[in-house]
Each structure stands twice: as C-alpha cells, then as structure tokens.
Amino acid sequence: MEILRPSLINISGRVYRRNTIKEDQYEEGEEDNSYMGPPASEQFDEEEEFCDSHSIEQNDKGFSCAIDVPSVLYKYIIGRKGETRRRLEADTKTDIGIPKQGVEGQIVITGSQKAAVSSAVTRVELLVQSFRKKQPFTHFLSFALNHPQVQDGFLRFKEEVLEQCSQDHGVDGSIFQNPAKLHLTVGTLALLNDLEVTQACKQLQHCQDFIKTITEGKPLPLEVTGIEYMNDDPAMVDVLYAKVQVKDGSDKLQAIVERLVDHFVSSGLMVREWDRVKLHGTVLNTLFRKDASAEAAGGRQNMKEREAFDARNILKVRGER
C-alpha cells in the first residue's frame, strides 16, 4: 500500500482509509476478514453521524437498523465459523440478524444504545464495501457504437486484417467483437442482486439532466480516430480498441463520462479504477477467442491460458505505427 496514497473507501459520501491486513484462507473456499473498522473504545459520535443515511428506529428493546446487503456478501460478515459476526456483536454490544445464505433480505442490527447500533452499521458497511471490490463485474455502463455505418466500417476493417495479418501470431476471426455489440465502455459494475440492478437503472435516469446540459440538448457527433492497444508491447496484445472523439474536437464526451462515473461511484454502485476514464471501443479481445479443443470438451478458455496476439502489422495496416 502507498503510505502517501492509501486505498480509500467511499460510503454514502464519507471517505474511510483502508488499512492493509492479512486475510486468512477459509476452509471450503471461504474467505476470512479481520477488517473491523474503528476500535470499540472509540466514541460513537462520528459513527452515529454516518447513519444519517440509515433509519435507526427505537422500539421496546432499544434500537434497530435494517440495511440492504446482497446475499453473496453475507459470508464476509459472518466470517469463518461465525467469528467475524461474534466479534462485531461483542465489540459493539449489538445483535446482528443475517438471513440464510442465498436468501435476499435485510441485515437487522439491534442494540440497547443508538450509538452502538450506529457503530455496528458502520462496520458492516465497511466490510461490505471492502469485499464488494473483490466481486467480478456483472454489468457495464457504455454507449452503443453499433450504428449501421460503424458496423460496416468495422466489417471492412475485420476483412482487411484477416486478409493481410491472419498469419500473425494469435490473429483469427474469433477474437473480433460482434459488430452488433460494438460499444464505448464507460465503467464496470458489480450488481449483486435485482435490487441493485433497479437502483442502477434509477441512477442512470438521474444523469439525464447533466448530459443535456453538457450537450446543450443537441446530438453529439462522434468519429473513430484510430486504434490503440492496452498494454506496452504491440507484439503481445490482449485488447485492441478504437479511439473515439467528438467531431468538433471538444471535450464534451469526456466530460459526460467523467460525470457518469462520479455519479455512480458516489452512489456506491461503482468503484473508481482510474483518475481519468479511458474511452475505448473494443474491436479485438482475446477473451473472445474460441478454443476448438475446449469447445469439444464442453469447456471455456481458462483465463490463465489467455493467448495474446501480435498487433504490429494490424497497426501498420491502419497507419497507426
């Protein structure tokens, strides 16, 4: 971890620094977690403020708060043999009710003191955000690039490449993007249940106003300005992408995608990967590669066996190098 630039977690507008820990391996493929948030000895004032975004209700037995957590993350709150959950309950003097594994519902935290419930909520949210980052993405935010004119140009590019570069290492027709699925990637999301998918749809609707403001309510004509590769060695490439920009040379498209990412990051549905969004429309990706032997065996290509391709001649064909 960079001491001067520690990893940060943004939860409901509040930023927490994440300390590096050693994670023990679970039995039966589970994972352990020792990241428990602030010590129990700390005062609860700041933690109670955090719960402004959650409703802590008073009842006959004290206080309670229900929070939405996808079922796939329950195990990180429970911990190995229930250790994490018991430690949380002991430190905060609360009870943490978790639905059965695989059953979507709310985690309910109860306690005799409001500040104690607030503290437990904070720690559960920190655990959730920490391990959410480790989940594979399920959806991505993008702009479609599958206009018929773009598809025609892409198919001509594919034909040209296969005609002139098919003898180059790793180059074959299976690694080209499906023309109907051409898109400009903005960011990826791990939406872990139907509720989060619904929330993401609502958040996207909220973005309409600032998009209209940036574009002044007018269409934004784009153009493909060339191709580029993701890594440093053009002889060993996994992803080749199209560079896209606004025809008038303005930065309106970049401004839109930056605002989109900021919005989804602040909502907790997206994790920021880079300081600046890298606009790219994937045209070749070795993840698409079809392995005849794997297909015959009914399997898929192993990520560890991902075969890169030599893009040097492709770049020359397009006048990029």
PDB file of C-alpha atoms in Angstrom:
ATOM      1  CA  MET A   1       0.000   0.000   0.000  1.00  0.00           C
ATOM      2  CA  GLU A   2       1.225   3.529  -0.816  1.00  0.00           C
ATOM      3  CA  ILE A   3       1.698   5.302   2.521  1.00  0.00           C
ATOM      4  CA  LEU A   4       1.059   8.719   0.994  1.00  0.00           C
ATOM      5  CA  ARG A   5      -1.829   7.481  -1.179  1.00  0.00           C
ATOM      6  CA  PRO A   6      -3.717   4.875   0.864  1.00  0.00           C
ATOM      7  CA  SER A   7      -6.680   2.955  -0.520  1.00  0.00           C
ATOM      8  CA  LEU A   8      -9.918   4.825   0.224  1.00  0.00           C
ATOM      9  CA  ILE A   9     -13.482   3.572   0.568  1.00  0.00           C
ATOM     10  CA  ASN A  10     -16.377   5.939  -0.190  1.00  0.00           C
ATOM     11  CA  ILE A  11     -19.569   5.037   1.657  1.00  0.00           C
ATOM     12  CA  SER A  12     -22.591   7.315   1.301  1.00  0.00           C
ATOM     13  CA  GLY A  13     -20.379  10.349   0.775  1.00  0.00           C
ATOM     14  CA  ARG A  14     -17.986   9.628   3.666  1.00  0.00           C
ATOM     15  CA  VAL A  15     -14.448   8.532   2.933  1.00  0.00           C
ATOM     16  CA  TYR A  16     -12.602   5.915   5.008  1.00  0.00           C
ATOM     17  CA  ARG A  17      -8.972   4.872   4.747  1.00  0.00           C
ATOM     18  CA  ARG A  18      -8.480   1.135   4.348  1.00  0.00           C
ATOM     19  CA  ASN A  19      -5.535  -0.421   6.169  1.00  0.00           C
ATOM     20  CA  THR A  20      -3.746  -3.394   4.660  1.00  0.00           C
ATOM     21  CA  ILE A  21      -4.446  -6.644   6.513  1.00  0.00           C
ATOM     22  CA  LYS A  22      -3.509 -10.264   6.184  1.00  0.00           C
ATOM     23  CA  GLU A  23      -6.503 -12.341   5.183  1.00  0.00           C
ATOM     24  CA  ASP A  24      -6.570 -15.954   6.315  1.00  0.00           C
ATOM     25  CA  GLN A  25      -7.865 -18.566   3.911  1.00  0.00           C
ATOM     26  CA  TYR A  26     -11.238 -20.061   4.684  1.00  0.00           C
ATOM     27  CA  GLU A  27     -11.942 -23.723   4.723  1.00  0.00           C
ATOM     28  CA  GLU A  28     -14.160 -24.859   1.851  1.00  0.00           C
ATOM     29  CA  GLY A  29     -13.108 -21.910  -0.279  1.00  0.00           C
ATOM     30  CA  GLU A  30     -14.480 -19.195   2.009  1.00  0.00           C
ATOM     31  CA  GLU A  31     -12.559 -16.061   2.916  1.00  0.00           C
ATOM     32  CA  ASP A  32     -11.842 -14.557   6.290  1.00  0.00           C
ATOM     33  CA  ASN A  33     -11.750 -10.882   7.125  1.00  0.00           C
ATOM     34  CA  SER A  34     -10.191  -9.049  10.012  1.00  0.00           C
ATOM     35  CA  TYR A  35     -11.090  -5.526   8.922  1.00  0.00           C
ATOM     36  CA  MET A  36     -13.372  -4.478  11.726  1.00  0.00           C
ATOM     37  CA  GLY A  37     -13.444  -0.706  11.368  1.00  0.00           C
ATOM     38  CA  PRO A  38     -12.634   1.617  14.273  1.00  0.00           C
ATOM     39  CA  PRO A  39     -11.856   0.115  17.714  1.00  0.00           C
ATOM     40  CA  ALA A  40     -14.729  -0.322  20.142  1.00  0.00           C
ATOM     41  CA  SER A  41     -13.008   2.033  22.572  1.00  0.00           C
ATOM     42  CA  GLU A  42     -13.588   4.990  20.229  1.00  0.00           C
ATOM     43  CA  GLN A  43     -16.517   7.287  20.862  1.00  0.00           C
ATOM     44  CA  PHE A  44     -19.574   6.699  18.712  1.00  0.00           C
ATOM     45  CA  ASP A  45     -20.253  10.332  17.738  1.00  0.00           C
ATOM     46  CA  GLU A  46     -18.789  10.164  14.222  1.00  0.00           C
ATOM     47  CA  GLU A  47     -20.247   6.714  13.590  1.00  0.00           C
ATOM     48  CA  GLU A  48     -23.701   7.895  14.586  1.00  0.00           C
ATOM     49  CA  GLU A  49     -23.370  10.735  12.078  1.00  0.00           C
ATOM     50  CA  PHE A  50     -22.624   8.163   9.370  1.00  0.00           C
ATOM     51  CA  CYS A  51     -26.005   6.546   9.977  1.00  0.00           C
ATOM     52  CA  ASP A  52     -27.812   9.641   8.798  1.00  0.00           C
ATOM     53  CA  SER A  53     -28.297   7.655   5.585  1.00  0.00           C
ATOM     54  CA  HIS A  54     -29.906   4.791   7.536  1.00  0.00           C
ATOM     55  CA  SER A  55     -33.021   4.823   9.640  1.00  0.00           C
ATOM     56  CA  ILE A  56     -32.338   3.764  13.233  1.00  0.00           C
ATOM     57  CA  GLU A  57     -35.657   3.083  14.892  1.00  0.00           C
ATOM     58  CA  GLN A  58     -36.447   2.901  18.588  1.00  0.00           C
ATOM     59  CA  ASN A  59     -38.520   0.017  19.912  1.00  0.00           C
ATOM     60  CA  ASP A  60     -39.372  -1.677  23.206  1.00  0.00           C
ATOM     61  CA  LYS A  61     -35.998  -3.458  23.338  1.00  0.00           C
ATOM     62  CA  GLY A  62     -33.854  -0.484  22.314  1.00  0.00           C
ATOM     63  CA  PHE A  63     -32.854   0.446  18.777  1.00  0.00           C
ATOM     64  CA  SER A  64     -32.644  -1.309  15.423  1.00  0.00           C
ATOM     65  CA  CYS A  65     -31.470  -0.618  11.888  1.00  0.00           C
ATOM     66  CA  ALA A  66     -32.083  -2.650   8.718  1.00  0.00           C
ATOM     67  CA  ILE A  67     -29.575  -2.413   5.863  1.00  0.00           C
ATOM     68  CA  ASP A  68     -29.672  -3.908   2.373  1.00  0.00           C
ATOM     69  CA  VAL A  69     -26.798  -6.314   1.709  1.00  0.00           C
ATOM     70  CA  PRO A  70     -26.649  -8.750  -1.251  1.00  0.00           C
ATOM     71  CA  SER A  71     -26.731 -12.372  -0.066  1.00  0.00           C
ATOM     72  CA  VAL A  72     -23.432 -13.160  -1.808  1.00  0.00           C
ATOM     73  CA  LEU A  73     -21.700 -10.908   0.765  1.00  0.00           C
ATOM     74  CA  TYR A  74     -23.228 -12.464   3.893  1.00  0.00           C
ATOM     75  CA  LYS A  75     -20.272 -14.795   4.379  1.00  0.00           C
ATOM     76  CA  TYR A  76     -17.885 -11.877   4.834  1.00  0.00           C
ATOM     77  CA  ILE A  77     -19.972 -10.531   7.709  1.00  0.00           C
ATOM     78  CA  ILE A  78     -20.390 -13.970   9.262  1.00  0.00           C
ATOM     79  CA  GLY A  79     -16.722 -14.931   8.928  1.00  0.00           C
ATOM     80  CA  ARG A  80     -15.155 -18.327   9.411  1.00  0.00           C
ATOM     81  CA  LYS A  81     -17.317 -20.351  11.783  1.00  0.00           C
ATOM     82  CA  GLY A  82     -19.140 -17.122  12.706  1.00  0.00           C
ATOM     83  CA  GLU A  83     -16.049 -15.441  14.170  1.00  0.00           C
ATOM     84  CA  THR A  84     -16.439 -12.065  12.440  1.00  0.00           C
ATOM     85  CA  ARG A  85     -20.084 -11.753  13.364  1.00  0.00           C
ATOM     86  CA  ARG A  86     -19.438 -12.667  17.014  1.00  0.00           C
ATOM     87  CA  ARG A  87     -16.555 -10.211  17.215  1.00  0.00           C
ATOM     88  CA  LEU A  88     -18.708  -7.445  15.752  1.00  0.00           C
ATOM     89  CA  GLU A  89     -21.508  -8.167  18.206  1.00  0.00           C
ATOM     90  CA  ALA A  90     -19.133  -8.276  21.169  1.00  0.00           C
ATOM     91  CA  ASP A  91     -17.320  -5.063  20.229  1.00  0.00           C
ATOM     92  CA  THR A  92     -20.488  -3.051  19.623  1.00  0.00           C
ATOM     93  CA  LYS A  93     -22.774  -4.798  22.143  1.00  0.00           C
ATOM     94  CA  THR A  94     -25.383  -5.435  19.450  1.00  0.00           C
ATOM     95  CA  ASP A  95     -27.132  -8.395  17.822  1.00  0.00           C
ATOM     96  CA  ILE A  96     -26.751  -8.844  14.053  1.00  0.00           C
ATOM     97  CA  GLY A  97     -29.506 -10.776  12.307  1.00  0.00           C
ATOM     98  CA  ILE A  98     -28.491 -12.164   8.904  1.00  0.00           C
ATOM     99  CA  PRO A  99     -30.844 -14.014   6.510  1.00  0.00           C
ATOM    100  CA  LYS A 100     -29.984 -17.536   5.439  1.00  0.00           C
ATOM    101  CA  GLN A 101     -27.335 -17.844   2.740  1.00  0.00           C
ATOM    102  CA  GLY A 102     -28.850 -17.363  -0.707  1.00  0.00           C
ATOM    103  CA  VAL A 103     -31.952 -15.622   0.635  1.00  0.00           C
ATOM    104  CA  GLU A 104     -32.135 -11.941  -0.301  1.00  0.00           C
ATOM    105  CA  GLY A 105     -33.229  -9.715   2.545  1.00  0.00           C
ATOM    106  CA  GLN A 106     -32.037  -7.143   5.054  1.00  0.00           C
ATOM    107  CA  ILE A 107     -29.452  -7.477   7.782  1.00  0.00           C
ATOM    108  CA  VAL A 108     -31.043  -6.204  11.004  1.00  0.00           C
ATOM    109  CA  ILE A 109     -28.846  -4.785  13.745  1.00  0.00           C
ATOM    110  CA  THR A 110     -30.346  -4.298  17.219  1.00  0.00           C
ATOM    111  CA  GLY A 111     -28.950  -2.930  20.460  1.00  0.00           C
ATOM    112  CA  SER A 112     -29.814  -1.111  23.657  1.00  0.00           C
ATOM    113  CA  GLN A 113     -27.967   2.057  22.598  1.00  0.00           C
ATOM    114  CA  LYS A 114     -28.444   4.029  19.403  1.00  0.00           C
ATOM    115  CA  ALA A 115     -24.731   4.831  19.167  1.00  0.00           C
ATOM    116  CA  ALA A 116     -23.861   1.129  19.436  1.00  0.00           C
ATOM    117  CA  VAL A 117     -26.215   0.256  16.576  1.00  0.00           C
ATOM    118  CA  SER A 118     -24.723   3.104  14.540  1.00  0.00           C
ATOM    119  CA  SER A 119     -21.217   1.757  15.162  1.00  0.00           C
ATOM    120  CA  ALA A 120     -22.206  -1.744  14.066  1.00  0.00           C
ATOM    121  CA  VAL A 121     -23.858  -0.408  10.914  1.00  0.00           C
ATOM    122  CA  THR A 122     -20.684   1.495  10.022  1.00  0.00           C
ATOM    123  CA  ARG A 123     -18.535  -1.609  10.437  1.00  0.00           C
ATOM    124  CA  VAL A 124     -20.867  -3.811   8.433  1.00  0.00           C
ATOM    125  CA  GLU A 125     -20.928  -1.235   5.623  1.00  0.00           C
ATOM    126  CA  LEU A 126     -17.120  -1.083   5.623  1.00  0.00           C
ATOM    127  CA  LEU A 127     -16.933  -4.859   5.351  1.00  0.00           C
ATOM    128  CA  VAL A 128     -19.455  -4.868   2.529  1.00  0.00           C
ATOM    129  CA  GLN A 129     -17.644  -2.156   0.567  1.00  0.00           C
ATOM    130  CA  SER A 130     -14.267  -3.804   1.120  1.00  0.00           C
ATOM    131  CA  PHE A 131     -15.333  -7.177  -0.228  1.00  0.00           C
ATOM    132  CA  ARG A 132     -17.621  -5.772  -2.923  1.00  0.00           C
ATOM    133  CA  LYS A 133     -14.439  -4.664  -4.705  1.00  0.00           C
ATOM    134  CA  LYS A 134     -13.390  -8.305  -4.990  1.00  0.00           C
ATOM    135  CA  GLN A 135     -16.557  -9.386  -6.802  1.00  0.00           C
ATOM    136  CA  PRO A 136     -16.342  -9.881 -10.583  1.00  0.00           C
ATOM    137  CA  PHE A 137     -18.259  -7.266 -12.545  1.00  0.00           C
ATOM    138  CA  THR A 138     -21.722  -8.257 -13.758  1.00  0.00           C
ATOM    139  CA  HIS A 139     -22.693  -5.207 -15.840  1.00  0.00           C
ATOM    140  CA  PHE A 140     -21.004  -2.342 -17.604  1.00  0.00           C
ATOM    141  CA  LEU A 141     -22.001   1.206 -18.423  1.00  0.00           C
ATOM    142  CA  SER A 142     -21.499   2.057 -22.093  1.00  0.00           C
ATOM    143  CA  PHE A 143     -22.598   3.955 -25.177  1.00  0.00           C
ATOM    144  CA  ALA A 144     -23.651   1.839 -28.163  1.00  0.00           C
ATOM    145  CA  LEU A 145     -21.388   2.113 -31.223  1.00  0.00           C
ATOM    146  CA  ASN A 146     -23.387  -0.291 -33.371  1.00  0.00           C
ATOM    147  CA  HIS A 147     -24.768   2.236 -35.851  1.00  0.00           C
ATOM    148  CA  PRO A 148     -25.062   0.542 -39.290  1.00  0.00           C
ATOM    149  CA  GLN A 149     -22.367   2.827 -40.732  1.00  0.00           C
ATOM    150  CA  VAL A 150     -19.989   1.936 -37.888  1.00  0.00           C
ATOM    151  CA  GLN A 151     -20.744  -1.769 -38.279  1.00  0.00           C
ATOM    152  CA  ASP A 152     -19.974  -1.590 -41.998  1.00  0.00           C
ATOM    153  CA  GLY A 153     -16.660   0.105 -41.323  1.00  0.00           C
ATOM    154  CA  PHE A 154     -15.795  -2.452 -38.667  1.00  0.00           C
ATOM    155  CA  LEU A 155     -16.563  -5.376 -41.002  1.00  0.00           C
ATOM    156  CA  ARG A 156     -14.300  -3.842 -43.668  1.00  0.00           C
ATOM    157  CA  PHE A 157     -11.562  -3.486 -41.049  1.00  0.00           C
ATOM    158  CA  LYS A 158     -12.007  -7.122 -39.995  1.00  0.00           C
ATOM    159  CA  GLU A 159     -11.851  -8.344 -43.580  1.00  0.00           C
ATOM    160  CA  GLU A 160      -8.734  -6.294 -44.256  1.00  0.00           C
ATOM    161  CA  VAL A 161      -6.972  -7.526 -41.129  1.00  0.00           C
ATOM    162  CA  LEU A 162      -7.771 -11.197 -41.762  1.00  0.00           C
ATOM    163  CA  GLU A 163      -6.644 -10.856 -45.368  1.00  0.00           C
ATOM    164  CA  GLN A 164      -3.303  -9.242 -44.527  1.00  0.00           C
ATOM    165  CA  CYS A 165      -2.494 -10.356 -40.953  1.00  0.00           C
ATOM    166  CA  SER A 166      -4.032 -13.792 -40.439  1.00  0.00           C
ATOM    167  CA  GLN A 167      -0.563 -15.374 -40.408  1.00  0.00           C
ATOM    168  CA  ASP A 168       0.490 -13.246 -37.418  1.00  0.00           C
ATOM    169  CA  HIS A 169       0.605 -14.973 -34.069  1.00  0.00           C
ATOM    170  CA  GLY A 170      -2.799 -15.244 -32.356  1.00  0.00           C
ATOM    171  CA  VAL A 171      -4.788 -13.410 -35.036  1.00  0.00           C
ATOM    172  CA  ASP A 172      -8.012 -15.145 -36.070  1.00  0.00           C
ATOM    173  CA  GLY A 173     -11.625 -14.236 -36.692  1.00  0.00           C
ATOM    174  CA  SER A 174     -12.884 -15.368 -33.294  1.00  0.00           C
ATOM    175  CA  ILE A 175     -11.210 -12.550 -31.339  1.00  0.00           C
ATOM    176  CA  PHE A 176     -13.106  -9.786 -33.157  1.00  0.00           C
ATOM    177  CA  GLN A 177     -16.022  -8.081 -31.431  1.00  0.00           C
ATOM    178  CA  ASN A 178     -19.541  -8.914 -32.609  1.00  0.00           C
ATOM    179  CA  PRO A 179     -20.498  -5.907 -34.823  1.00  0.00           C
ATOM    180  CA  ALA A 180     -23.920  -5.697 -33.180  1.00  0.00           C
ATOM    181  CA  LYS A 181     -22.244  -5.367 -29.766  1.00  0.00           C
ATOM    182  CA  LEU A 182     -19.783  -2.578 -30.544  1.00  0.00           C
ATOM    183  CA  HIS A 183     -19.807  -0.127 -27.657  1.00  0.00           C
ATOM    184  CA  LEU A 184     -17.848   2.591 -25.907  1.00  0.00           C
ATOM    185  CA  THR A 185     -17.058   1.420 -22.390  1.00  0.00           C
ATOM    186  CA  VAL A 186     -17.537   3.911 -19.538  1.00  0.00           C
ATOM    187  CA  GLY A 187     -17.147   1.681 -16.476  1.00  0.00           C
ATOM    188  CA  THR A 188     -17.957  -1.669 -14.920  1.00  0.00           C
ATOM    189  CA  LEU A 189     -20.328  -2.508 -12.085  1.00  0.00           C
ATOM    190  CA  ALA A 190     -20.846  -5.458  -9.748  1.00  0.00           C
ATOM    191  CA  LEU A 191     -24.633  -5.503  -9.284  1.00  0.00           C
ATOM    192  CA  LEU A 192     -25.185  -8.414  -6.954  1.00  0.00           C
ATOM    193  CA  ASN A 193     -28.981  -8.714  -6.857  1.00  0.00           C
ATOM    194  CA  ASP A 194     -32.146  -7.453  -8.563  1.00  0.00           C
ATOM    195  CA  LEU A 195     -32.449  -4.547  -6.132  1.00  0.00           C
ATOM    196  CA  GLU A 196     -29.049  -3.192  -7.158  1.00  0.00           C
ATOM    197  CA  VAL A 197     -29.925  -3.546 -10.850  1.00  0.00           C
ATOM    198  CA  THR A 198     -33.059  -1.486 -10.223  1.00  0.00           C
ATOM    199  CA  GLN A 199     -31.050   1.100  -8.290  1.00  0.00           C
ATOM    200  CA  ALA A 200     -28.544   1.375 -11.151  1.00  0.00           C
ATOM    201  CA  CYS A 201     -31.356   1.976 -13.648  1.00  0.00           C
ATOM    202  CA  LYS A 202     -32.742   4.763 -11.471  1.00  0.00           C
ATOM    203  CA  GLN A 203     -29.313   6.345 -11.068  1.00  0.00           C
ATOM    204  CA  LEU A 204     -28.844   6.356 -14.835  1.00  0.00           C
ATOM    205  CA  GLN A 205     -32.148   8.174 -15.257  1.00  0.00           C
ATOM    206  CA  HIS A 206     -30.883  10.836 -12.835  1.00  0.00           C
ATOM    207  CA  CYS A 207     -27.953  11.515 -15.187  1.00  0.00           C
ATOM    208  CA  GLN A 208     -30.139  12.834 -17.995  1.00  0.00           C
ATOM    209  CA  ASP A 209     -30.137  16.424 -16.748  1.00  0.00           C
ATOM    210  CA  PHE A 210     -26.375  16.947 -16.672  1.00  0.00           C
ATOM    211  CA  ILE A 211     -25.960  15.151 -20.014  1.00  0.00           C
ATOM    212  CA  LYS A 212     -28.478  17.538 -21.607  1.00  0.00           C
ATOM    213  CA  THR A 213     -26.655  20.474 -20.017  1.00  0.00           C
ATOM    214  CA  ILE A 214     -23.260  19.402 -21.404  1.00  0.00           C
ATOM    215  CA  THR A 215     -24.623  18.701 -24.900  1.00  0.00           C
ATOM    216  CA  GLU A 216     -26.941  21.720 -24.785  1.00  0.00           C
ATOM    217  CA  GLY A 217     -29.715  19.324 -25.708  1.00  0.00           C
ATOM    218  CA  LYS A 218     -28.165  18.605 -29.119  1.00  0.00           C
ATOM    219  CA  PRO A 219     -26.803  15.391 -30.684  1.00  0.00           C
ATOM    220  CA  LEU A 220     -23.087  14.845 -30.166  1.00  0.00           C
ATOM    221  CA  PRO A 221     -21.490  13.638 -33.445  1.00  0.00           C
ATOM    222  CA  LEU A 222     -18.533  11.295 -32.859  1.00  0.00           C
ATOM    223  CA  GLU A 223     -15.810   9.866 -35.059  1.00  0.00           C
ATOM    224  CA  VAL A 224     -13.387   6.959 -34.809  1.00  0.00           C
ATOM    225  CA  THR A 225      -9.882   8.436 -34.972  1.00  0.00           C
ATOM    226  CA  GLY A 226      -7.756   5.275 -34.958  1.00  0.00           C
ATOM    227  CA  ILE A 227      -6.916   2.151 -32.987  1.00  0.00           C
ATOM    228  CA  GLU A 228      -4.706   1.542 -29.960  1.00  0.00           C
ATOM    229  CA  TYR A 229      -3.645  -1.366 -27.752  1.00  0.00           C
ATOM    230  CA  MET A 230      -3.967  -1.662 -23.975  1.00  0.00           C
ATOM    231  CA  ASN A 231      -0.534  -2.868 -22.913  1.00  0.00           C
ATOM    232  CA  ASP A 232       3.054  -1.746 -23.637  1.00  0.00           C
ATOM    233  CA  ASP A 233       4.101  -4.416 -26.142  1.00  0.00           C
ATOM    234  CA  PRO A 234       2.355  -4.388 -29.556  1.00  0.00           C
ATOM    235  CA  ALA A 235       3.644  -7.916 -30.184  1.00  0.00           C
ATOM    236  CA  MET A 236       1.733  -9.271 -27.166  1.00  0.00           C
ATOM    237  CA  VAL A 237      -1.725  -7.690 -27.121  1.00  0.00           C
ATOM    238  CA  ASP A 238      -4.939  -8.867 -25.475  1.00  0.00           C
ATOM    239  CA  VAL A 239      -7.182  -5.894 -26.293  1.00  0.00           C
ATOM    240  CA  LEU A 240      -7.196  -3.634 -29.341  1.00  0.00           C
ATOM    241  CA  TYR A 241      -9.640  -0.745 -29.195  1.00  0.00           C
ATOM    242  CA  ALA A 242     -10.969   2.104 -31.298  1.00  0.00           C
ATOM    243  CA  LYS A 243     -10.266   5.662 -30.225  1.00  0.00           C
ATOM    244  CA  VAL A 244     -13.362   7.848 -30.377  1.00  0.00           C
ATOM    245  CA  GLN A 245     -13.734  11.605 -30.032  1.00  0.00           C
ATOM    246  CA  VAL A 246     -16.226  14.397 -30.705  1.00  0.00           C
ATOM    247  CA  LYS A 247     -16.060  15.662 -34.267  1.00  0.00           C
ATOM    248  CA  ASP A 248     -15.777  19.304 -33.222  1.00  0.00           C
ATOM    249  CA  GLY A 249     -12.735  18.485 -31.082  1.00  0.00           C
ATOM    250  CA  SER A 250     -14.440  19.463 -27.828  1.00  0.00           C
ATOM    251  CA  ASP A 251     -14.115  17.538 -24.559  1.00  0.00           C
ATOM    252  CA  LYS A 252     -17.877  17.150 -24.115  1.00  0.00           C
ATOM    253  CA  LEU A 253     -17.797  13.344 -24.381  1.00  0.00           C
ATOM    254  CA  GLN A 254     -15.025  13.096 -21.775  1.00  0.00           C
ATOM    255  CA  ALA A 255     -16.965  15.477 -19.524  1.00  0.00           C
ATOM    256  CA  ILE A 256     -20.073  13.284 -19.795  1.00  0.00           C
ATOM    257  CA  VAL A 257     -18.291  10.034 -18.944  1.00  0.00           C
ATOM    258  CA  GLU A 258     -16.431  11.632 -16.022  1.00  0.00           C
ATOM    259  CA  ARG A 259     -19.734  12.884 -14.580  1.00  0.00           C
ATOM    260  CA  LEU A 260     -21.325   9.468 -15.133  1.00  0.00           C
ATOM    261  CA  VAL A 261     -18.545   7.689 -13.272  1.00  0.00           C
ATOM    262  CA  ASP A 262     -18.564  10.275 -10.462  1.00  0.00           C
ATOM    263  CA  HIS A 263     -22.322   9.791 -10.092  1.00  0.00           C
ATOM    264  CA  PHE A 264     -22.191   6.001  -9.948  1.00  0.00           C
ATOM    265  CA  VAL A 265     -19.166   5.986  -7.629  1.00  0.00           C
ATOM    266  CA  SER A 266     -20.927   8.342  -5.203  1.00  0.00           C
ATOM    267  CA  SER A 267     -23.991   6.069  -5.278  1.00  0.00           C
ATOM    268  CA  GLY A 268     -21.806   3.138  -4.157  1.00  0.00           C
ATOM    269  CA  LEU A 269     -22.602   1.074  -7.254  1.00  0.00           C
ATOM    270  CA  MET A 270     -19.254   1.553  -8.983  1.00  0.00           C
ATOM    271  CA  VAL A 271     -15.617   1.561  -7.880  1.00  0.00           C
ATOM    272  CA  ARG A 272     -13.364   4.149  -9.494  1.00  0.00           C
ATOM    273  CA  GLU A 273     -10.471   2.379 -11.220  1.00  0.00           C
ATOM    274  CA  TRP A 274      -8.624   5.330 -12.737  1.00  0.00           C
ATOM    275  CA  ASP A 275      -8.299   9.069 -12.111  1.00  0.00           C
ATOM    276  CA  ARG A 276      -9.486   9.668 -15.674  1.00  0.00           C
ATOM    277  CA  VAL A 277     -11.866   7.485 -17.688  1.00  0.00           C
ATOM    278  CA  LYS A 278     -10.132   5.877 -20.678  1.00  0.00           C
ATOM    279  CA  LEU A 279     -12.628   5.996 -23.519  1.00  0.00           C
ATOM    280  CA  HIS A 280     -12.327   2.882 -25.669  1.00  0.00           C
ATOM    281  CA  GLY A 281     -14.393   0.803 -28.038  1.00  0.00           C
ATOM    282  CA  THR A 282     -13.062  -2.749 -28.027  1.00  0.00           C
ATOM    283  CA  VAL A 283     -12.619  -4.249 -31.506  1.00  0.00           C
ATOM    284  CA  LEU A 284     -10.412  -7.267 -30.694  1.00  0.00           C
ATOM    285  CA  ASN A 285     -10.225  -9.085 -27.368  1.00  0.00           C
ATOM    286  CA  THR A 286      -8.548 -12.426 -26.673  1.00  0.00           C
ATOM    287  CA  LEU A 287     -11.315 -13.210 -24.185  1.00  0.00           C
ATOM    288  CA  PHE A 288     -13.487 -13.811 -27.242  1.00  0.00           C
ATOM    289  CA  ARG A 289     -11.130 -16.446 -28.592  1.00  0.00           C
ATOM    290  CA  LYS A 290     -12.753 -19.776 -29.384  1.00  0.00           C
ATOM    291  CA  ASP A 291     -10.618 -22.762 -28.475  1.00  0.00           C
ATOM    292  CA  ALA A 292     -11.639 -25.713 -30.642  1.00  0.00           C
ATOM    293  CA  SER A 293     -10.267 -28.243 -28.149  1.00  0.00           C
ATOM    294  CA  ALA A 294     -12.025 -26.554 -25.226  1.00  0.00           C
ATOM    295  CA  GLU A 295     -15.317 -26.415 -27.125  1.00  0.00           C
ATOM    296  CA  ALA A 296     -15.014 -30.100 -27.985  1.00  0.00           C
ATOM    297  CA  ALA A 297     -14.591 -30.817 -24.284  1.00  0.00           C
ATOM    298  CA  GLY A 298     -17.550 -28.603 -23.435  1.00  0.00           C
ATOM    299  CA  GLY A 299     -15.408 -26.098 -21.576  1.00  0.00           C
ATOM    300  CA  ARG A 300     -14.276 -22.480 -21.890  1.00  0.00           C
ATOM    301  CA  GLN A 301     -10.869 -20.929 -22.256  1.00  0.00           C
ATOM    302  CA  ASN A 302      -9.015 -20.620 -18.975  1.00  0.00           C
ATOM    303  CA  MET A 303      -8.013 -17.047 -18.137  1.00  0.00           C
ATOM    304  CA  LYS A 304      -4.513 -18.273 -17.253  1.00  0.00           C
ATOM    305  CA  GLU A 305      -4.244 -19.727 -20.754  1.00  0.00           C
ATOM    306  CA  ARG A 306      -5.320 -16.494 -22.457  1.00  0.00           C
ATOM    307  CA  GLU A 307      -3.329 -16.221 -25.715  1.00  0.00           C
ATOM    308  CA  ALA A 308      -2.168 -12.749 -26.770  1.00  0.00           C
ATOM    309  CA  PHE A 309      -1.842 -11.738 -30.432  1.00  0.00           C
ATOM    310  CA  ASP A 310       0.739  -9.813 -32.443  1.00  0.00           C
ATOM    311  CA  ALA A 311      -0.836  -6.459 -33.404  1.00  0.00           C
ATOM    312  CA  ARG A 312       2.161  -4.842 -35.102  1.00  0.00           C
ATOM    313  CA  ASN A 313       1.015  -5.464 -38.662  1.00  0.00           C
ATOM    314  CA  ILE A 314      -2.573  -4.556 -37.815  1.00  0.00           C
ATOM    315  CA  LEU A 315      -1.346  -1.187 -36.603  1.00  0.00           C
ATOM    316  CA  LYS A 316       0.648  -0.727 -39.813  1.00  0.00           C
ATOM    317  CA  VAL A 317      -2.413  -1.610 -41.910  1.00  0.00           C
ATOM    318  CA  ARG A 318      -4.333   1.158 -40.154  1.00  0.00           C
ATOM    319  CA  GLY A 319      -1.414   3.583 -40.379  1.00  0.00           C
ATOM    320  CA  GLU A 320      -1.039   3.747 -36.586  1.00  0.00           C
ATOM    321  CA  ARG A 321       2.636   2.778 -36.457  1.00  0.00           C
TER     322      ARG A 321
END
